[in-house]
PDB file of C-alpha atoms and ligand atoms in Angstrom:
ATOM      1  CA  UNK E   1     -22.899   1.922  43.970  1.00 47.00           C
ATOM      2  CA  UNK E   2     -21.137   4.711  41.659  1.00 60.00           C
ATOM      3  CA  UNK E   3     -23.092   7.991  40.378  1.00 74.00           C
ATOM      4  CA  UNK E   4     -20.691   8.419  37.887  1.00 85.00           C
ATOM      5  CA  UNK E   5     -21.091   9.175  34.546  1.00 94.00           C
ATOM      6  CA  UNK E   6     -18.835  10.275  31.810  1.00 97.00           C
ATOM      7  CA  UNK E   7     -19.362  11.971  29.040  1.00 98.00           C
ATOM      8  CA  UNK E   8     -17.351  12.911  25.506  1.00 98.00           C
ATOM      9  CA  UNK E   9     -17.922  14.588  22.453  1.00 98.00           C
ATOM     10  CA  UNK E  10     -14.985  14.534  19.788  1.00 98.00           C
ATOM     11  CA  UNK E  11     -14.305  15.808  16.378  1.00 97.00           C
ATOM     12  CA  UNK E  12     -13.778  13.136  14.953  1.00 90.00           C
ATOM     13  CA  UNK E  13     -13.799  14.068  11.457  1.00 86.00           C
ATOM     14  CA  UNK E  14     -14.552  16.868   8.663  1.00 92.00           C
ATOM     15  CA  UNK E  15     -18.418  17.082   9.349  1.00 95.00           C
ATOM     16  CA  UNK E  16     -18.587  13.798  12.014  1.00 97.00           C
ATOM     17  CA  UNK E  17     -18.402  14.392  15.934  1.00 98.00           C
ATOM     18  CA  UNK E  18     -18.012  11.098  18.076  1.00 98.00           C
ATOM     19  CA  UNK E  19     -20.065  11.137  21.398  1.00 98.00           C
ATOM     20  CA  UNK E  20     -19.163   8.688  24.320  1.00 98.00           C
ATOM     21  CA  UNK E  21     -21.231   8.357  27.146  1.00 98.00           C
ATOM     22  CA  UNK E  22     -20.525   5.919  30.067  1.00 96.00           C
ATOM     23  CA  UNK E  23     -21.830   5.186  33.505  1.00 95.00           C
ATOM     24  CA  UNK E  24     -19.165   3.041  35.197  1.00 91.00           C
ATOM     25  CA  UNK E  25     -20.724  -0.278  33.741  1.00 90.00           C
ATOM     26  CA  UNK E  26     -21.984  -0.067  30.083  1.00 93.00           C
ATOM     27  CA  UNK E  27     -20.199   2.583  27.379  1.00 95.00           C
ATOM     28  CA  UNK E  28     -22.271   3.859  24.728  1.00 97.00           C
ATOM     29  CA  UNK E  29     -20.496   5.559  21.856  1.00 97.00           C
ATOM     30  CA  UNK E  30     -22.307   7.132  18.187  1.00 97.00           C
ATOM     31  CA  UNK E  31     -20.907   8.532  15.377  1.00 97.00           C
ATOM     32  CA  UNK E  32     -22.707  11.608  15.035  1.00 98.00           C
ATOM     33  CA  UNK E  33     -23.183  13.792  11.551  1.00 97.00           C
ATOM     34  CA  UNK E  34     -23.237  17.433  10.716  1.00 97.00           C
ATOM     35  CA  UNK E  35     -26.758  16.829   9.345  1.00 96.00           C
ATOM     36  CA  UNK E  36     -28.537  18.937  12.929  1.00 97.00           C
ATOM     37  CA  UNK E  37     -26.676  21.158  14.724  1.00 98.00           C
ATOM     38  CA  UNK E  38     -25.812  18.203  17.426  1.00 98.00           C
ATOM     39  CA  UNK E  39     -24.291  19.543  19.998  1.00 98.00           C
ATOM     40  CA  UNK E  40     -26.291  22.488  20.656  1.00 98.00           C
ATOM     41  CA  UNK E  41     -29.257  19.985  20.441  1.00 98.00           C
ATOM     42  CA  UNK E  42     -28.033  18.044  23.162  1.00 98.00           C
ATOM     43  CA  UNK E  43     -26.457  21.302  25.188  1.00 98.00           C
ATOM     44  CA  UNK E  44     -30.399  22.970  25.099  1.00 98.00           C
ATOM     45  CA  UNK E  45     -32.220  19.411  26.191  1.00 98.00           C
ATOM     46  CA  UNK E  46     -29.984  19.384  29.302  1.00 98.00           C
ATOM     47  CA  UNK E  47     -30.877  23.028  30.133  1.00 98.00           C
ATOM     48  CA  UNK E  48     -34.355  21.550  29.623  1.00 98.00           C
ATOM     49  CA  UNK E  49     -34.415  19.526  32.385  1.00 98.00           C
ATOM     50  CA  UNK E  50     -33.765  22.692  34.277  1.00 97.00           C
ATOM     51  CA  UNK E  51     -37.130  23.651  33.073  1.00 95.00           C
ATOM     52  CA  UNK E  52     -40.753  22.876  34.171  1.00 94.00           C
ATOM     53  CA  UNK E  53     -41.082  20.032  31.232  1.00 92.00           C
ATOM     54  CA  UNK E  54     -40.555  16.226  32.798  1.00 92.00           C
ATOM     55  CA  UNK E  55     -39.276  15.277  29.336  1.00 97.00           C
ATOM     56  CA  UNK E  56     -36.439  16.542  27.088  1.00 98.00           C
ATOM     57  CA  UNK E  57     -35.880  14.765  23.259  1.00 97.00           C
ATOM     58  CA  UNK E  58     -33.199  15.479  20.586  1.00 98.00           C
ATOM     59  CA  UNK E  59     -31.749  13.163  17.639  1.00 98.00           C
ATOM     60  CA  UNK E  60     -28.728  12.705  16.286  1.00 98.00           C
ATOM     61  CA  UNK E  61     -28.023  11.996  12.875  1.00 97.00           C
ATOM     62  CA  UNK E  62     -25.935   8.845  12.348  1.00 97.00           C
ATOM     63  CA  UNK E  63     -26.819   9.001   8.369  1.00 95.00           C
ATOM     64  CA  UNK E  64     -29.077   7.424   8.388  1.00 95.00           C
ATOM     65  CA  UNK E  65     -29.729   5.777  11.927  1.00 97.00           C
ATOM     66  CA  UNK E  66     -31.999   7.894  14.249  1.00 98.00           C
ATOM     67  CA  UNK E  67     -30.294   7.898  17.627  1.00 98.00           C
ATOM     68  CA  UNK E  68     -33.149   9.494  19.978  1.00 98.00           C
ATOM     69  CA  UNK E  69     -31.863  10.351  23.504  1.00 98.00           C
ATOM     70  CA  UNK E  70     -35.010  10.725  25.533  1.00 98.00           C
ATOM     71  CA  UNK E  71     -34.452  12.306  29.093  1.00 98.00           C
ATOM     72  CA  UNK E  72     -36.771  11.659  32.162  1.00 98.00           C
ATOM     73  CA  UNK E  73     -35.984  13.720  35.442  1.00 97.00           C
ATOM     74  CA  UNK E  74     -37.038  11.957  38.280  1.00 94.00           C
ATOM     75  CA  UNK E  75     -36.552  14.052  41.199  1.00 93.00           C
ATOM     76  CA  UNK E  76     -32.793  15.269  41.366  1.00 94.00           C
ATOM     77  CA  UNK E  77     -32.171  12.125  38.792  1.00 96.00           C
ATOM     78  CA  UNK E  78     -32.672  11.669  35.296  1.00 97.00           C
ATOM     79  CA  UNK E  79     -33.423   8.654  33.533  1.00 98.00           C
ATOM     80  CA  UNK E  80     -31.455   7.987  30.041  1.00 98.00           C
ATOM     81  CA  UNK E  81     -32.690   5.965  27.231  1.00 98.00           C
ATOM     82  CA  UNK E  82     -31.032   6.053  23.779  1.00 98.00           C
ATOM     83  CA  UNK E  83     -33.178   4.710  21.134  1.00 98.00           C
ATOM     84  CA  UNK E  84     -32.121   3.960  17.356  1.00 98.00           C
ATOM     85  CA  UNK E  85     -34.737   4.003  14.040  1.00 98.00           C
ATOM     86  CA  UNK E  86     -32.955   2.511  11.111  1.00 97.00           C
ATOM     87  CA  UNK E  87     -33.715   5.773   8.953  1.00 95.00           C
ATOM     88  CA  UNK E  88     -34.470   9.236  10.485  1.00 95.00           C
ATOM     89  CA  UNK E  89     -36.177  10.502   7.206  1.00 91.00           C
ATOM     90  CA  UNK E  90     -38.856   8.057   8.312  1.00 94.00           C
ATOM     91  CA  UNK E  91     -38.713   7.972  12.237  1.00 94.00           C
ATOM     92  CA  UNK E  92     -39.310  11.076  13.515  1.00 85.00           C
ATOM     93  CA  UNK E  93     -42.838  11.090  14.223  1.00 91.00           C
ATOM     94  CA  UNK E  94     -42.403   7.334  15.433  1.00 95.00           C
ATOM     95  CA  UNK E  95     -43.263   6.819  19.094  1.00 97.00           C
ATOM     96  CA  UNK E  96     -40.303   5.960  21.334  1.00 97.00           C
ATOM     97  CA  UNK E  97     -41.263   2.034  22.071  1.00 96.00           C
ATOM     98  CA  UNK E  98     -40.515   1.395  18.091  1.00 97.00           C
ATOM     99  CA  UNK E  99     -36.981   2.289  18.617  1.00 98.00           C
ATOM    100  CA  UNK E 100     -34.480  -0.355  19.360  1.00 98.00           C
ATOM    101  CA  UNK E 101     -33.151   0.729  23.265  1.00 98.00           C
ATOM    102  CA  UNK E 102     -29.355   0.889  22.863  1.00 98.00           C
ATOM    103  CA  UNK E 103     -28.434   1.934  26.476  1.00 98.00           C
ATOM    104  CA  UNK E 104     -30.111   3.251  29.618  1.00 97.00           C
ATOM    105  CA  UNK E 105     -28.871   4.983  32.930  1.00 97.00           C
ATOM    106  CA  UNK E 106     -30.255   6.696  35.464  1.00 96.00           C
ATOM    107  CA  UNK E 107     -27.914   9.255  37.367  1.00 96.00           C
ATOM    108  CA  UNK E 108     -27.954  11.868  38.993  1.00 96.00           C
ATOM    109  CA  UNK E 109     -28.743  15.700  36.999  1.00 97.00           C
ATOM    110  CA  UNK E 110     -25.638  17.220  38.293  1.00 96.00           C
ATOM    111  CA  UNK E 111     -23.719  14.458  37.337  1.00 96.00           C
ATOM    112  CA  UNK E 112     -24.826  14.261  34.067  1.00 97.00           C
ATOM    113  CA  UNK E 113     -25.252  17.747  33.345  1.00 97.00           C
ATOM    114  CA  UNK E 114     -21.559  18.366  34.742  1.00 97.00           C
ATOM    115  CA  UNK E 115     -20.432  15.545  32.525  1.00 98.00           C
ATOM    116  CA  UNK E 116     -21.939  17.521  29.488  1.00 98.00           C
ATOM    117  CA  UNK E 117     -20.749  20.221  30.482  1.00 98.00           C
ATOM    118  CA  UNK E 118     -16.788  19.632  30.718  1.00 98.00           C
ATOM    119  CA  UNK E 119     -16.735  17.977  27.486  1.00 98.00           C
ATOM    120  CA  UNK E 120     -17.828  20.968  25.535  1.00 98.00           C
ATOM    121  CA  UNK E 121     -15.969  23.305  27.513  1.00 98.00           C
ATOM    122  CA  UNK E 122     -13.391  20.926  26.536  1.00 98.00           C
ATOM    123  CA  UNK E 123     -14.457  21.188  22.777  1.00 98.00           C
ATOM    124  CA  UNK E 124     -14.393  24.834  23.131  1.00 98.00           C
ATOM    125  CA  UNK E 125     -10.689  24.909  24.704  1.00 98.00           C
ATOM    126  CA  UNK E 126      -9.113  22.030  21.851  1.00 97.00           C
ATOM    127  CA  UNK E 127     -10.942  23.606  18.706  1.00 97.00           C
ATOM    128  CA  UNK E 128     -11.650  27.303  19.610  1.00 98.00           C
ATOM    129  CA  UNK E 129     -15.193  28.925  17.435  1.00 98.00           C
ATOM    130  CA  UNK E 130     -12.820  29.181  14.403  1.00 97.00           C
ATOM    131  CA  UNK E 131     -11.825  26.020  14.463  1.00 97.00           C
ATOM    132  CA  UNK E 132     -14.854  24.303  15.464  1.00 98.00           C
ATOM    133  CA  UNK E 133     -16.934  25.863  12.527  1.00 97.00           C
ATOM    134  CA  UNK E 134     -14.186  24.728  10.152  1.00 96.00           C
ATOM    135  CA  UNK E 135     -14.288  21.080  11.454  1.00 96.00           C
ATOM    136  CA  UNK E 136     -17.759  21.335  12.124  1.00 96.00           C
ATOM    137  CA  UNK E 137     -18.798  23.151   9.100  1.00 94.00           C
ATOM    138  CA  UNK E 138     -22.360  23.202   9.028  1.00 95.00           C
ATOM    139  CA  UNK E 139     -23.074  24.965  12.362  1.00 97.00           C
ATOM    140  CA  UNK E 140     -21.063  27.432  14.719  1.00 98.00           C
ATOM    141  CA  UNK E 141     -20.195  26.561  17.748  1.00 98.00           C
ATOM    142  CA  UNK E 142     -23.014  26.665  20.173  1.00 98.00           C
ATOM    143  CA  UNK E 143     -22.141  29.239  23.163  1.00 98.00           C
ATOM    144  CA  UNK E 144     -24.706  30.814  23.924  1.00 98.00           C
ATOM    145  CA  UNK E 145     -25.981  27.376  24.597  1.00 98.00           C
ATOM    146  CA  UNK E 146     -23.035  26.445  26.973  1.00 98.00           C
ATOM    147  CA  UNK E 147     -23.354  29.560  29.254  1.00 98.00           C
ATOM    148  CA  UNK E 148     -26.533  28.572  29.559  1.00 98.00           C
ATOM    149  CA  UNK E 149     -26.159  25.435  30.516  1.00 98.00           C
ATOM    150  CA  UNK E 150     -23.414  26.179  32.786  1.00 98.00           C
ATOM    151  CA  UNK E 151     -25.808  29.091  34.342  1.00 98.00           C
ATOM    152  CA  UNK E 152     -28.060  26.647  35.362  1.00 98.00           C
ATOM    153  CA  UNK E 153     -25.710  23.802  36.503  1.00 98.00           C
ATOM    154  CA  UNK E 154     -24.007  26.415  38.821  1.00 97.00           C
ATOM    155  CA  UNK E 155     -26.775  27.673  39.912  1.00 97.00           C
ATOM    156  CA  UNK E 156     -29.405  24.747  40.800  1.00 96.00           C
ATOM    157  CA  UNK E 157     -27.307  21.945  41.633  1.00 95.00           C
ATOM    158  CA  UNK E 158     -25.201  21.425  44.679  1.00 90.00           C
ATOM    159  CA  UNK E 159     -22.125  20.479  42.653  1.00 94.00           C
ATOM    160  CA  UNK E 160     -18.830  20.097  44.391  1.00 91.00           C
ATOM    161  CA  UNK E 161     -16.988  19.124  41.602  1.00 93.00           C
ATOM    162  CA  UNK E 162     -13.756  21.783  39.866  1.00 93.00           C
ATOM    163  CA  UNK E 163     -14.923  24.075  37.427  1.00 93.00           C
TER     164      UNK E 163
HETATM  165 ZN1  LIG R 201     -20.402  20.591  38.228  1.00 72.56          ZN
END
């Protein structure tokens, strides 16, 4: 059995990001919108789950699908679910089981939070701040965010991976 996971995040467009997540058997991908400031959403949940909360929740906007990524650790794992609304004006407050589950994994947190990791360093390294904010628009590139995140990854989990 694989603990892989893999993990992308893409400009994909003026405004539009393109997030692929995979664990070795089902691929998961979202068009994501400049509507919240995405990527730092998702870059402060997994920092989260460095934290003493069980849970971590964000949304992305796929205008106007709700895709809500709910987190679970569970020990040194954590459990994925990706749930969609058909219109996040109305959704938010709605409780997780009226979402439609689009895809579910359980791996491990250093997998998942190396995963994350590399493909916004990667982000970082294509687009630089300048050019992130200008493909980006609405939000600057989150760094603070990333160190953060790499901080923690570095620092809690046994990770023998490059970096
Ligand atoms: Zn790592």
């Amino acid at each position: 059995m694989t603990q892989s996971l893999h993990f992308s995040w893409e400009l994909s467009g003026s405004g539009w990001a393109t997030c692929r997540i995979w664990d070795g058997s089902t691929k998961h991908r979202e068009i994501v919108s400049y509507c919240t400031n995405a990527l730092a959403d998702l870059l402060e949940s997994m920092a989260g789950l460095y934290g003493p909360h069980g849970i971590q929740r964000f949304s992305f906007d796929l205008e106007p699908v709700e895709a809500r990524w709910i987190l679970r650790r569970r020990n040194s794992d954590v459990h994925i679910a990706i749930r969609r609304f058909p219109d996040i004006w109305t959704s938010s407050d709605a409780p997780d089981g009226k979402g439609t589950l689009v895809w579910t994994s359980t791996r491990p947190r250093t997998s998942l939070a190396h995963a994350v990791l590399m493909a916004a360093e990667k982000v970082l390294r294509t687009h630089g701040e300048d050019g992130y904010l200008q493909k980006w628009r609405r939000h600057v590139f989150p760094t603070t965010e990333l160190k953060t995140l790499r901080h923690l990854h570095l620092a809690a989990d046994d990770c023998a991976l490059q970096h």
